[in-house]
mmCIF file of N, CA and C in Angstrom:
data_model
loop_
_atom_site.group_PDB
_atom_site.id
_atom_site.type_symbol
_atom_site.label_atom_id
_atom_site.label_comp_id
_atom_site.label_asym_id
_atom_site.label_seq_id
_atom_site.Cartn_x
_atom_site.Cartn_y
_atom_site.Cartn_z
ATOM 1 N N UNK A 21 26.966 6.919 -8.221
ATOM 2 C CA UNK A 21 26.148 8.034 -8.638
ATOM 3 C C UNK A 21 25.009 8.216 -7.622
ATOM 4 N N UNK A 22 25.200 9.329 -6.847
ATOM 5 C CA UNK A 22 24.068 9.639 -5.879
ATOM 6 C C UNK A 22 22.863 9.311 -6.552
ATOM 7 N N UNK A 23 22.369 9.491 -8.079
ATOM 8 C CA UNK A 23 20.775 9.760 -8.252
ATOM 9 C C UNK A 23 20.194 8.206 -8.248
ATOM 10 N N UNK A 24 21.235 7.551 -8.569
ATOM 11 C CA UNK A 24 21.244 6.074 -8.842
ATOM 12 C C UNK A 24 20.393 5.681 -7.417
ATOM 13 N N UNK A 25 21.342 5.625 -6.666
ATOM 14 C CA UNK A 25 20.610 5.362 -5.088
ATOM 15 C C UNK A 25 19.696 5.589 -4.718
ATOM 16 N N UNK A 26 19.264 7.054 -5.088
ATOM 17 C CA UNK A 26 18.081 7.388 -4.734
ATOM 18 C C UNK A 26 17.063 6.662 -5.666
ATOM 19 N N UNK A 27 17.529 6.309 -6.635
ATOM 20 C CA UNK A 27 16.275 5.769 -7.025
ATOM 21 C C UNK A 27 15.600 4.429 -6.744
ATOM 22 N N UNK A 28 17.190 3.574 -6.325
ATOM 23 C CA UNK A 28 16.909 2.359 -5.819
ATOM 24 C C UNK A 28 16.084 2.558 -4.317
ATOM 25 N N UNK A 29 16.637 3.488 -3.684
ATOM 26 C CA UNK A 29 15.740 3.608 -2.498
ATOM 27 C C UNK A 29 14.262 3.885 -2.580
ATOM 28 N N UNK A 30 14.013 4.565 -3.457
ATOM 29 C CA UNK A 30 12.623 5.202 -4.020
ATOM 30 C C UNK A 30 11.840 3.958 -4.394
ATOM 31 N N UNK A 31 12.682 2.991 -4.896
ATOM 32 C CA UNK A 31 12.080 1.392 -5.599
ATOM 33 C C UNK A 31 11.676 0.455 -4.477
ATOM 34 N N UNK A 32 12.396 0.809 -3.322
ATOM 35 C CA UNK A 32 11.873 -0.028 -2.298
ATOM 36 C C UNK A 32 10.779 0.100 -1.611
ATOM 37 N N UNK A 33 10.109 1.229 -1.726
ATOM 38 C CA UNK A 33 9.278 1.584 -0.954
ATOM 39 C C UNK A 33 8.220 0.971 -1.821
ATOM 40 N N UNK A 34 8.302 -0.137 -2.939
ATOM 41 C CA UNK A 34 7.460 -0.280 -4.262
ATOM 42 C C UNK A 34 7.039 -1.970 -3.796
ATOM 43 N N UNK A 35 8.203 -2.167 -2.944
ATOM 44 C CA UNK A 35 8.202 -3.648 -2.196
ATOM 45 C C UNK A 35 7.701 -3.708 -1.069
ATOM 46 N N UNK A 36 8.471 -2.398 -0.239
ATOM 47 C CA UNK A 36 7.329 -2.871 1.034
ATOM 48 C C UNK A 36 7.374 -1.290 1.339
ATOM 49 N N UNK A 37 5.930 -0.938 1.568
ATOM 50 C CA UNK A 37 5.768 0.264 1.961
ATOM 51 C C UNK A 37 6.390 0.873 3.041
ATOM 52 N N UNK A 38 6.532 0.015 3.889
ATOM 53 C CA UNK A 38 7.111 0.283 5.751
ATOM 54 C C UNK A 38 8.721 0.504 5.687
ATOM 55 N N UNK A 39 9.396 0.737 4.525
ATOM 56 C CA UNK A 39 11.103 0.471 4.109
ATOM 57 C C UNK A 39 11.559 1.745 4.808
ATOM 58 N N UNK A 40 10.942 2.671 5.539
ATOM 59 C CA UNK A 40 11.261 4.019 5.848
ATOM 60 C C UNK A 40 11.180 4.175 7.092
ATOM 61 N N UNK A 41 10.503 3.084 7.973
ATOM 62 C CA UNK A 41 10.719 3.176 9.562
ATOM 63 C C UNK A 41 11.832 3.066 10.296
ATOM 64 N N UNK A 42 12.072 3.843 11.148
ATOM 65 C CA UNK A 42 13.074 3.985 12.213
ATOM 66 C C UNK A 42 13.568 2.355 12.007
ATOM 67 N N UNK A 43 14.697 2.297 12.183
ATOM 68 C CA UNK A 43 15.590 1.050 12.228
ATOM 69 C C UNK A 43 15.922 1.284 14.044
ATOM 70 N N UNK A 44 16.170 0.314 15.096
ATOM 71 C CA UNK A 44 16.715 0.581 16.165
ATOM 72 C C UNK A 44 16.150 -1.364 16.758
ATOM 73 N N UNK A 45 16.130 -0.807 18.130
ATOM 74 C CA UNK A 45 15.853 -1.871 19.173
ATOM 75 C C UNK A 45 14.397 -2.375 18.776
ATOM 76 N N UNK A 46 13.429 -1.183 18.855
ATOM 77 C CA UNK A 46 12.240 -1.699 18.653
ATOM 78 C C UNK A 46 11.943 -2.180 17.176
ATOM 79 N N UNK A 47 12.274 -1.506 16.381
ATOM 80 C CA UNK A 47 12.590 -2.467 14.895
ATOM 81 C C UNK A 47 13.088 -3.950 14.929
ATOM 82 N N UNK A 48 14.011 -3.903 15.937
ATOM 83 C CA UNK A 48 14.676 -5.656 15.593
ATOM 84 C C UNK A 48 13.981 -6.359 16.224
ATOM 85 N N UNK A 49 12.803 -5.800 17.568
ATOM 86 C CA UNK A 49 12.139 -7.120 18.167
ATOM 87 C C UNK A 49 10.891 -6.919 17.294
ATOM 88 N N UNK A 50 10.838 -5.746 16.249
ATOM 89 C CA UNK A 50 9.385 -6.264 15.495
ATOM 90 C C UNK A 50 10.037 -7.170 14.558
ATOM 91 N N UNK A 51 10.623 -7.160 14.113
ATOM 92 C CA UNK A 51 11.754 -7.884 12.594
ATOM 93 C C UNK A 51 11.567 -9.452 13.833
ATOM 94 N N UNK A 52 11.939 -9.812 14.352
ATOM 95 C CA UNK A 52 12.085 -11.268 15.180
ATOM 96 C C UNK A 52 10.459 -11.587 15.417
ATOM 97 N N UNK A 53 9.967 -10.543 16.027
ATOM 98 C CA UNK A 53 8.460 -11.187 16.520
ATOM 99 C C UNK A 53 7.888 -11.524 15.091
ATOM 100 N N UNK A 54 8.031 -10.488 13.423
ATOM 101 C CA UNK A 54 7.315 -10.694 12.782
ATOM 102 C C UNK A 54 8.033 -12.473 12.007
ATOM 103 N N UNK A 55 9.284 -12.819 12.287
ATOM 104 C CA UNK A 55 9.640 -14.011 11.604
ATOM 105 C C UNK A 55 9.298 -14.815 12.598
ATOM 106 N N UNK A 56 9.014 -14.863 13.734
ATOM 107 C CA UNK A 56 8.251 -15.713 14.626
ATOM 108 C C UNK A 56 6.806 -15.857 14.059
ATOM 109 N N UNK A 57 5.916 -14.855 13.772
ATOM 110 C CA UNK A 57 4.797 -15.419 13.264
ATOM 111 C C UNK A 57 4.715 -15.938 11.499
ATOM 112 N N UNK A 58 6.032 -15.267 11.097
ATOM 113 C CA UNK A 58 6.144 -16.105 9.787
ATOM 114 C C UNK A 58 6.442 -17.842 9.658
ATOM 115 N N UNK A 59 6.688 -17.624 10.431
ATOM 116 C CA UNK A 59 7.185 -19.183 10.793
ATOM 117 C C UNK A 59 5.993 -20.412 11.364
ATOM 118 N N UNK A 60 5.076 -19.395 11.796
ATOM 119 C CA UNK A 60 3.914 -20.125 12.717
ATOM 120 C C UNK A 60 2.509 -20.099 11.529
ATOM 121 N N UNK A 61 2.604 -19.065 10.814
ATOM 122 C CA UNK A 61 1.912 -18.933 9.500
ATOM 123 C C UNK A 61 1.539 -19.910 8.453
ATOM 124 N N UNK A 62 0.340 -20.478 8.414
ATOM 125 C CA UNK A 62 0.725 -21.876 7.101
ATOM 126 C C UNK A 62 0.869 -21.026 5.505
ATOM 127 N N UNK A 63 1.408 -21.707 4.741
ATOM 128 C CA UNK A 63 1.842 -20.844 3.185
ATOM 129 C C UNK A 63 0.499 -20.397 2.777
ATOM 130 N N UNK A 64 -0.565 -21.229 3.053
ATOM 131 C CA UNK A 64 -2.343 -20.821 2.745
ATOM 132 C C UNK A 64 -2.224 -19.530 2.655
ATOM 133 N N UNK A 65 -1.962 -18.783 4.112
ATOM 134 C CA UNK A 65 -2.090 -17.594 4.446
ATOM 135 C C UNK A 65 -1.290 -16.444 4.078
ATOM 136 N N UNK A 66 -0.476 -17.002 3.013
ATOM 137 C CA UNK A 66 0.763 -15.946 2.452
ATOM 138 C C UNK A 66 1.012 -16.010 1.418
ATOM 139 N N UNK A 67 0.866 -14.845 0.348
ATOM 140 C CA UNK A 67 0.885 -15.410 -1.218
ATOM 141 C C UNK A 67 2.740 -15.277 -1.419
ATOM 142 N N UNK A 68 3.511 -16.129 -2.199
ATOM 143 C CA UNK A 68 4.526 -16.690 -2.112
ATOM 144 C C UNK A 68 5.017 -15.465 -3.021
ATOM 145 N N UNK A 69 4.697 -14.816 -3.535
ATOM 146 C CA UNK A 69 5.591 -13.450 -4.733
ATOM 147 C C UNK A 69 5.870 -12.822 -3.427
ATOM 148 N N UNK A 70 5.195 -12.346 -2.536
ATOM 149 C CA UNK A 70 5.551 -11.301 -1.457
ATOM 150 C C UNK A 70 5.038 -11.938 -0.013
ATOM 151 N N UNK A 71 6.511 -12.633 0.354
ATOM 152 C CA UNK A 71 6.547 -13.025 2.018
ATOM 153 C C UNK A 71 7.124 -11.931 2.676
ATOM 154 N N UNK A 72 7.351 -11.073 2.590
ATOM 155 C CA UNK A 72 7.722 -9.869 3.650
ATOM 156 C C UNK A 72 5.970 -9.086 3.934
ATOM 157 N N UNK A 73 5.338 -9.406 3.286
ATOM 158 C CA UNK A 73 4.205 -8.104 3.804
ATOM 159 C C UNK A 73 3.352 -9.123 4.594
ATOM 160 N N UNK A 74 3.074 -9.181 5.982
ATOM 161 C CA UNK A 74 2.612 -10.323 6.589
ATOM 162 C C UNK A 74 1.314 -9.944 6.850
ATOM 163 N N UNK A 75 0.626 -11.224 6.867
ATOM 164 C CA UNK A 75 -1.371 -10.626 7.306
ATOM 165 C C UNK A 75 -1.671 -9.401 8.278
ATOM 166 N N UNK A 76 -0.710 -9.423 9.698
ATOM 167 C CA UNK A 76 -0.843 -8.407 10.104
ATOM 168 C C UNK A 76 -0.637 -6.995 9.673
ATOM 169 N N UNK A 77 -0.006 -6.681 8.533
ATOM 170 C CA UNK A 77 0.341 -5.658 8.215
ATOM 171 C C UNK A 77 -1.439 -5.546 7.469
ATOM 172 N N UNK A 78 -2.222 -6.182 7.106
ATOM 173 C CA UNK A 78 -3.186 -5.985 5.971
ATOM 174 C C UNK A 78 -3.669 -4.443 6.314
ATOM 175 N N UNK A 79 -4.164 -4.493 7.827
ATOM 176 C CA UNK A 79 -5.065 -3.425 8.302
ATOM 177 C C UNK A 79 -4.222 -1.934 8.326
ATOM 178 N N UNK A 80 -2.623 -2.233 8.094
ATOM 179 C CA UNK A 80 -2.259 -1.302 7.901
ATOM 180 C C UNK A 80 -1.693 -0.829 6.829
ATOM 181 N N UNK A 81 -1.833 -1.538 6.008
ATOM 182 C CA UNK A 81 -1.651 -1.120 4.474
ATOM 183 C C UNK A 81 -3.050 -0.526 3.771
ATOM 184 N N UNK A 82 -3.841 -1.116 4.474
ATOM 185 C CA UNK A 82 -5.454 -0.511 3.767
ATOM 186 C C UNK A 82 -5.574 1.083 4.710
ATOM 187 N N UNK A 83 -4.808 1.493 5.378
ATOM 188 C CA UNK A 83 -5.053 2.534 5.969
ATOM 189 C C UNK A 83 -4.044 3.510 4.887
ATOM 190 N N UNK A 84 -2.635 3.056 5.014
ATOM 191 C CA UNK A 84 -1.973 3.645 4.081
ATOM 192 C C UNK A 84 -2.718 4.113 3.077
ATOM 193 N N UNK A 85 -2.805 2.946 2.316
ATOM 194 C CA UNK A 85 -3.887 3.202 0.638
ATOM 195 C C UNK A 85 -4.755 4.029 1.554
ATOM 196 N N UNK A 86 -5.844 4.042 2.036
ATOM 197 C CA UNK A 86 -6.815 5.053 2.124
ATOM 198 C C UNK A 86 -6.215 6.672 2.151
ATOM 199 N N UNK A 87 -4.914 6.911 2.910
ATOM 200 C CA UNK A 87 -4.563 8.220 3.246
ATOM 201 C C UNK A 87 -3.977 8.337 1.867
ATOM 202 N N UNK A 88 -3.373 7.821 1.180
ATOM 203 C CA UNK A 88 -2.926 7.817 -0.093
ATOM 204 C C UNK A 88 -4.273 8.042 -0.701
ATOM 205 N N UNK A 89 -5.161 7.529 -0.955
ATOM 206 C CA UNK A 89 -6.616 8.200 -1.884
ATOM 207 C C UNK A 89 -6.632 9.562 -1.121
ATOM 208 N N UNK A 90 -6.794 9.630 -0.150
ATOM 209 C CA UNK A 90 -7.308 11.095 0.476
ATOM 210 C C UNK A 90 -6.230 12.470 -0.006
ATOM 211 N N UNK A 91 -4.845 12.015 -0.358
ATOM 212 C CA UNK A 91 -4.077 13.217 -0.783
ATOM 213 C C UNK A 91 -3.958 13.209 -1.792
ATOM 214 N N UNK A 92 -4.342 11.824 -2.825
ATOM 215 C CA UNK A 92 -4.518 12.100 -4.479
ATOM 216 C C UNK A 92 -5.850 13.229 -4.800
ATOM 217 N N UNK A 93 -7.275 12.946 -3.763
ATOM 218 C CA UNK A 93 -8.389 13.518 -3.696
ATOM 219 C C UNK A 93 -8.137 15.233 -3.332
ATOM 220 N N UNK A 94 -7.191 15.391 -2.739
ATOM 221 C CA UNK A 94 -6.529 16.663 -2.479
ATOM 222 C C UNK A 94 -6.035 17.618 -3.764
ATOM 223 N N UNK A 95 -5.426 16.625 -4.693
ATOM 224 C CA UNK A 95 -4.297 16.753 -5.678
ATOM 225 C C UNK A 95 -5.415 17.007 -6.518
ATOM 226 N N UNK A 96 -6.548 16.392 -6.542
ATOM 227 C CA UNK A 96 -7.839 16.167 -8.112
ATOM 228 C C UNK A 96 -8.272 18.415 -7.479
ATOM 229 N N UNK A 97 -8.780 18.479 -6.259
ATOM 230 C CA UNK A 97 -9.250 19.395 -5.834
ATOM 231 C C UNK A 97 -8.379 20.392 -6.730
ATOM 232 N N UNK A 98 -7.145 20.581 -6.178
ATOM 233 C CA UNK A 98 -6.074 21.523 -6.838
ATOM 234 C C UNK A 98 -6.586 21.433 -8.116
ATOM 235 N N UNK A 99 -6.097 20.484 -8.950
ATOM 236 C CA UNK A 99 -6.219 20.422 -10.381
ATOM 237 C C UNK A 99 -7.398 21.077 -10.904
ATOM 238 N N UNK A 100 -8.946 20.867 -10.131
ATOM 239 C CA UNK A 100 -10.180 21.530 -10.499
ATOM 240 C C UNK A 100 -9.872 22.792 -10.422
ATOM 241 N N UNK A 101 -9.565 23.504 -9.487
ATOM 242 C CA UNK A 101 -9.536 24.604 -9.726
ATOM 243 C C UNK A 101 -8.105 25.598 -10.305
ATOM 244 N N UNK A 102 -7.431 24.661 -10.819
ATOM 245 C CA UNK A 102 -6.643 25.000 -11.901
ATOM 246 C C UNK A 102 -7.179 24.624 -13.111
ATOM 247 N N UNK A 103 -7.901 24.660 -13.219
ATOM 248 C CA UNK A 103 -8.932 23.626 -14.707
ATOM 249 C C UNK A 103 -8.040 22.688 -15.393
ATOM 250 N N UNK A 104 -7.083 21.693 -14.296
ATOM 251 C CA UNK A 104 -6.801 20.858 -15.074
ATOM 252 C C UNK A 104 -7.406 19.813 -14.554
ATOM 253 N N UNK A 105 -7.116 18.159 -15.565
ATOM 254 C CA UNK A 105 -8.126 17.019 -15.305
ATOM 255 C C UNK A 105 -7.277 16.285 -14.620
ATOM 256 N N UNK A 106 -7.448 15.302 -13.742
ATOM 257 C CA UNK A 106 -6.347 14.732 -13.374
ATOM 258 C C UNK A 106 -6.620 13.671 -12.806
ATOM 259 N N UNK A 107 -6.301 12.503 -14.710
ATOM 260 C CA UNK A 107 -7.005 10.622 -14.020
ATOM 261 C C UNK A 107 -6.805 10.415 -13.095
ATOM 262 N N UNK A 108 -7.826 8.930 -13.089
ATOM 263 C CA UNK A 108 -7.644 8.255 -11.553
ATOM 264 C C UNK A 108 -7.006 6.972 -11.881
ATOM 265 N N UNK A 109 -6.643 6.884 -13.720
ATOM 266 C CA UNK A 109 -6.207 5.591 -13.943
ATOM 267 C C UNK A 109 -5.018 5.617 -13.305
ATOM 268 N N UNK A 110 -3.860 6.270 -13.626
ATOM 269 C CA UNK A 110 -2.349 6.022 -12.476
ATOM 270 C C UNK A 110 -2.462 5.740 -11.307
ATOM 271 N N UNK A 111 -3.339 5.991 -10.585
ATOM 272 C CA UNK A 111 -3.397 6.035 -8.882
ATOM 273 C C UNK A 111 -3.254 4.236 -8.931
ATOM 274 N N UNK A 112 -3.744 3.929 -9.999
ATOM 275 C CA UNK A 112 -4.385 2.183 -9.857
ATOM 276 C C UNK A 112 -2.685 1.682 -9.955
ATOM 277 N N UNK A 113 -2.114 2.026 -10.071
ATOM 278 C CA UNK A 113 -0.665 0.975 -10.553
ATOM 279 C C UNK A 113 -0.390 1.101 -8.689
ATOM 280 N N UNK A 114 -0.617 1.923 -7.914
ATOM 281 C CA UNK A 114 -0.204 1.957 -6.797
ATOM 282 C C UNK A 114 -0.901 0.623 -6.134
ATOM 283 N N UNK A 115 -2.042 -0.231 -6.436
ATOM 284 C CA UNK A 115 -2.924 -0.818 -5.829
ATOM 285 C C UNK A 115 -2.204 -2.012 -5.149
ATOM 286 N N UNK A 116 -1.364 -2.370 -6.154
ATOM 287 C CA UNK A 116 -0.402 -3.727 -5.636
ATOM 288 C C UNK A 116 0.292 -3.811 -4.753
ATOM 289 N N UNK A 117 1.293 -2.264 -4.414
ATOM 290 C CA UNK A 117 1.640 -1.897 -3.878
ATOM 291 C C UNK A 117 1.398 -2.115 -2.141
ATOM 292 N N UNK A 118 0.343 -1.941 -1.848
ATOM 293 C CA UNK A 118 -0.552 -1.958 -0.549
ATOM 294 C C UNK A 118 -1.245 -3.048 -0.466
ATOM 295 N N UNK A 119 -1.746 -3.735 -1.586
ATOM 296 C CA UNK A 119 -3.080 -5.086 -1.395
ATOM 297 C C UNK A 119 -2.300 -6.049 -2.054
ATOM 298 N N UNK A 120 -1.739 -6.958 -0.945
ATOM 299 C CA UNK A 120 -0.984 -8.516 -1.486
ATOM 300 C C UNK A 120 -0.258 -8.724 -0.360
ATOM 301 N N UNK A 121 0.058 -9.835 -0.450
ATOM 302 C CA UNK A 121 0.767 -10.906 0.545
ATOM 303 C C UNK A 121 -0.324 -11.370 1.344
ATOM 304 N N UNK A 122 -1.721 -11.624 1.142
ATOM 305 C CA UNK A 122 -2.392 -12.050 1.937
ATOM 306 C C UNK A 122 -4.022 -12.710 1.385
ATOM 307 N N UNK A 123 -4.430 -12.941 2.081
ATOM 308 C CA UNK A 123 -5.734 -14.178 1.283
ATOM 309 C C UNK A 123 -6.792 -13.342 1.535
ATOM 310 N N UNK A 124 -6.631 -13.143 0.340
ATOM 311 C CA UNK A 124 -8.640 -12.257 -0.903
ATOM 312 C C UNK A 124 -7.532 -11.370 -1.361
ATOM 313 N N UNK A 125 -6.355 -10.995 -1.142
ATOM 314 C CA UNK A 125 -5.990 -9.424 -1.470
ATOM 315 C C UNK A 125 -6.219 -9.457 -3.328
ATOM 316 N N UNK A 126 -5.750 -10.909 -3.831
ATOM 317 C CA UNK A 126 -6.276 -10.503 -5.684
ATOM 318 C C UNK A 126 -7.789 -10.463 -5.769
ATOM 319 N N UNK A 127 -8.675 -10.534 -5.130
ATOM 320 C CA UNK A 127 -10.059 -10.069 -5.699
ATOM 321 C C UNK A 127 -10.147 -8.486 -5.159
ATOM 322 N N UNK A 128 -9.454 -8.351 -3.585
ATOM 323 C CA UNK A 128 -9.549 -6.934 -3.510
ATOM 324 C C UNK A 128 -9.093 -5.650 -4.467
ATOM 325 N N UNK A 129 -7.707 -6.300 -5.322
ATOM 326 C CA UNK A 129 -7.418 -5.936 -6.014
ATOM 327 C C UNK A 129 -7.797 -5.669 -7.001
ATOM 328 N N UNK A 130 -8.795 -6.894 -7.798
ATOM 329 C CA UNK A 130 -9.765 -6.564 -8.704
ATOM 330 C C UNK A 130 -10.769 -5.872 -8.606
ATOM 331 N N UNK A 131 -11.665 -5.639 -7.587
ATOM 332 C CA UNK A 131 -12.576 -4.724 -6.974
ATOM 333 C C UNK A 131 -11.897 -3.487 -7.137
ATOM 334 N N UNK A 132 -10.788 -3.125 -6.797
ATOM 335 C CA UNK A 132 -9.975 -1.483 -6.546
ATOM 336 C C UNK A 132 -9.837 -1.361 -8.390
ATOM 337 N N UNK A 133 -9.192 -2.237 -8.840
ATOM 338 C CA UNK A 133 -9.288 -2.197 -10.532
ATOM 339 C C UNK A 133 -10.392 -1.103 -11.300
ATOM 340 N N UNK A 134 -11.379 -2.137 -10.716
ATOM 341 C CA UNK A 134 -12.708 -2.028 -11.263
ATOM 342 C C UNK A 134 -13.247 -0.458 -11.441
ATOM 343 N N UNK A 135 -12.586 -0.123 -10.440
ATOM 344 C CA UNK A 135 -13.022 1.743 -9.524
ATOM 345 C C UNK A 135 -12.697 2.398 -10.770
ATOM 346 N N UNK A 136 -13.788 3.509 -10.537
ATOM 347 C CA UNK A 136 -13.406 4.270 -11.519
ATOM 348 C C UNK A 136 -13.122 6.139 -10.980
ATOM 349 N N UNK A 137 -12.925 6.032 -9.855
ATOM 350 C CA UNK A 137 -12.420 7.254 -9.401
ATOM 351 C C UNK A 137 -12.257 7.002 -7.836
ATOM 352 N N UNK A 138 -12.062 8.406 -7.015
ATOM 353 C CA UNK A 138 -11.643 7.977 -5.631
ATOM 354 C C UNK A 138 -12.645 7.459 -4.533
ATOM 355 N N UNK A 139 -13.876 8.003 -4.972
ATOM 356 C CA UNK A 139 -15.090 7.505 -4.375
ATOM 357 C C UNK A 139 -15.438 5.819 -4.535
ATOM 358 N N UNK A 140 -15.361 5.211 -5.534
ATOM 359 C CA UNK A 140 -15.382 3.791 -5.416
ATOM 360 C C UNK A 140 -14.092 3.252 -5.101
ATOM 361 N N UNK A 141 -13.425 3.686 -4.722
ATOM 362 C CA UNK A 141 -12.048 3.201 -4.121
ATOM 363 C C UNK A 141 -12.494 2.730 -2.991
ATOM 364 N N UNK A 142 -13.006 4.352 -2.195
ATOM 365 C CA UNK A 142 -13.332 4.167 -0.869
ATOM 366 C C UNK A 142 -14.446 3.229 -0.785
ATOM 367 N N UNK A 143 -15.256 3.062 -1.540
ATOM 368 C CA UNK A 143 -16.673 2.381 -1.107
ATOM 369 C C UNK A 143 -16.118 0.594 -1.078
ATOM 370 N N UNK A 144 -14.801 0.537 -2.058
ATOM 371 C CA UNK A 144 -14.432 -1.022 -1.857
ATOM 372 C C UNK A 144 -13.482 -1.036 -1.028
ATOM 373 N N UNK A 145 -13.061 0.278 -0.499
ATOM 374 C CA UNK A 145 -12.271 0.084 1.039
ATOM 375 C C UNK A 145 -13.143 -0.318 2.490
ATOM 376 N N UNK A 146 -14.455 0.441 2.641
ATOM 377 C CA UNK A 146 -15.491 0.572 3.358
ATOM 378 C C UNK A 146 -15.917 -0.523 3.604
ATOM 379 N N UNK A 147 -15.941 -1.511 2.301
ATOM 380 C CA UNK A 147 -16.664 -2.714 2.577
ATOM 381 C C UNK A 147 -15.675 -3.744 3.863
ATOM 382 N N UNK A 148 -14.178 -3.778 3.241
ATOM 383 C CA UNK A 148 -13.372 -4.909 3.501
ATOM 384 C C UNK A 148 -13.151 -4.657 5.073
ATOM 385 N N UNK A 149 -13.616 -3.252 5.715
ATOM 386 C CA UNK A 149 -13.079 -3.226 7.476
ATOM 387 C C UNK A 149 -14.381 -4.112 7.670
#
C-alpha cells in the first residue's frame, strides 16, 4: 500500500532529521567518517536511546529547530490575521526530535519544555550558541 510507505518514510524523519539527504559518494564518506568518530567517541558523550544523531550534528539540529520555530512563527502570523489561535503546545512534541543524542540535550530539553511560546524558545536557543 503506497500510503503505508509514505508514512513509514514520514516516521523517519522522527528519528533522524537528516533521513532526506542526497544518498551518493559524498554521503558514504560522511556515513564512514561519522562511524569513525563514533567509534573514537566515549558512551559519556552519547545518550544510548539515540546513537545515530552524533555531537557533531548538535549545532545543526539547533539550527534546524530554530528555522522550524521561524516557519511555525510564520504559521501563528497567518492564523492572526485569520483570527485564528494557534498553540505553541504541539510545536513542543517536535523538541526531541532535534535535542538528544548528546550531553545537556535533557535539560535543554527541559528549558524548551518550559517555553511558553516562540519567543522563549528562541531566548533558550540564544543562550546554548
Amino acid at each position: 500500500n503506497p500510503g503505508v510507505q509514505g508514512l513509514m518514510i514520514g516516521r523517519g524523519v522522527f528519528e533522524d532529521p537528516f533521513c532526506f539527504r542526497k544518498r551518493g559518494k559524498e554521503s558514504e564518506r560522511r556515513k564512514a567518517a561519522e562511524d569513525n568518530v563514533t567509534a573514537a567517541i566515549s558512551s559519556d558523550d552519547l545518550c544510548h536511546s539515540s546513537p545515530r544523531l552524533l555531537p557533531q550534528r548538535k549545532n545543526e539540529s539547533l539550527e534546524l529547530l530554530s528555522y522550524h520555530l521561524e516557519l511555525f512563527e510564520g504559521d501563528l502570523r497567518e492564523a492572526e490575521r485569520e483570527g485564528r489561535r494557534l498553540p505553541f503546545e504541539p510545536m513542543k512534541q517536535f523538541f526531541k526530535i532535534y535535542i538528544r543524542g548528546y550531553r545537556g540535550s535533557g535539560e535543554l530539553r527541559a528549558k524548551l519544555m518550559g517555553c511558553k511560546d516562540v519567543e522563549g524558545a528562541k531566548v533558550v536557543l540564544k543562550e546554548v550558541e
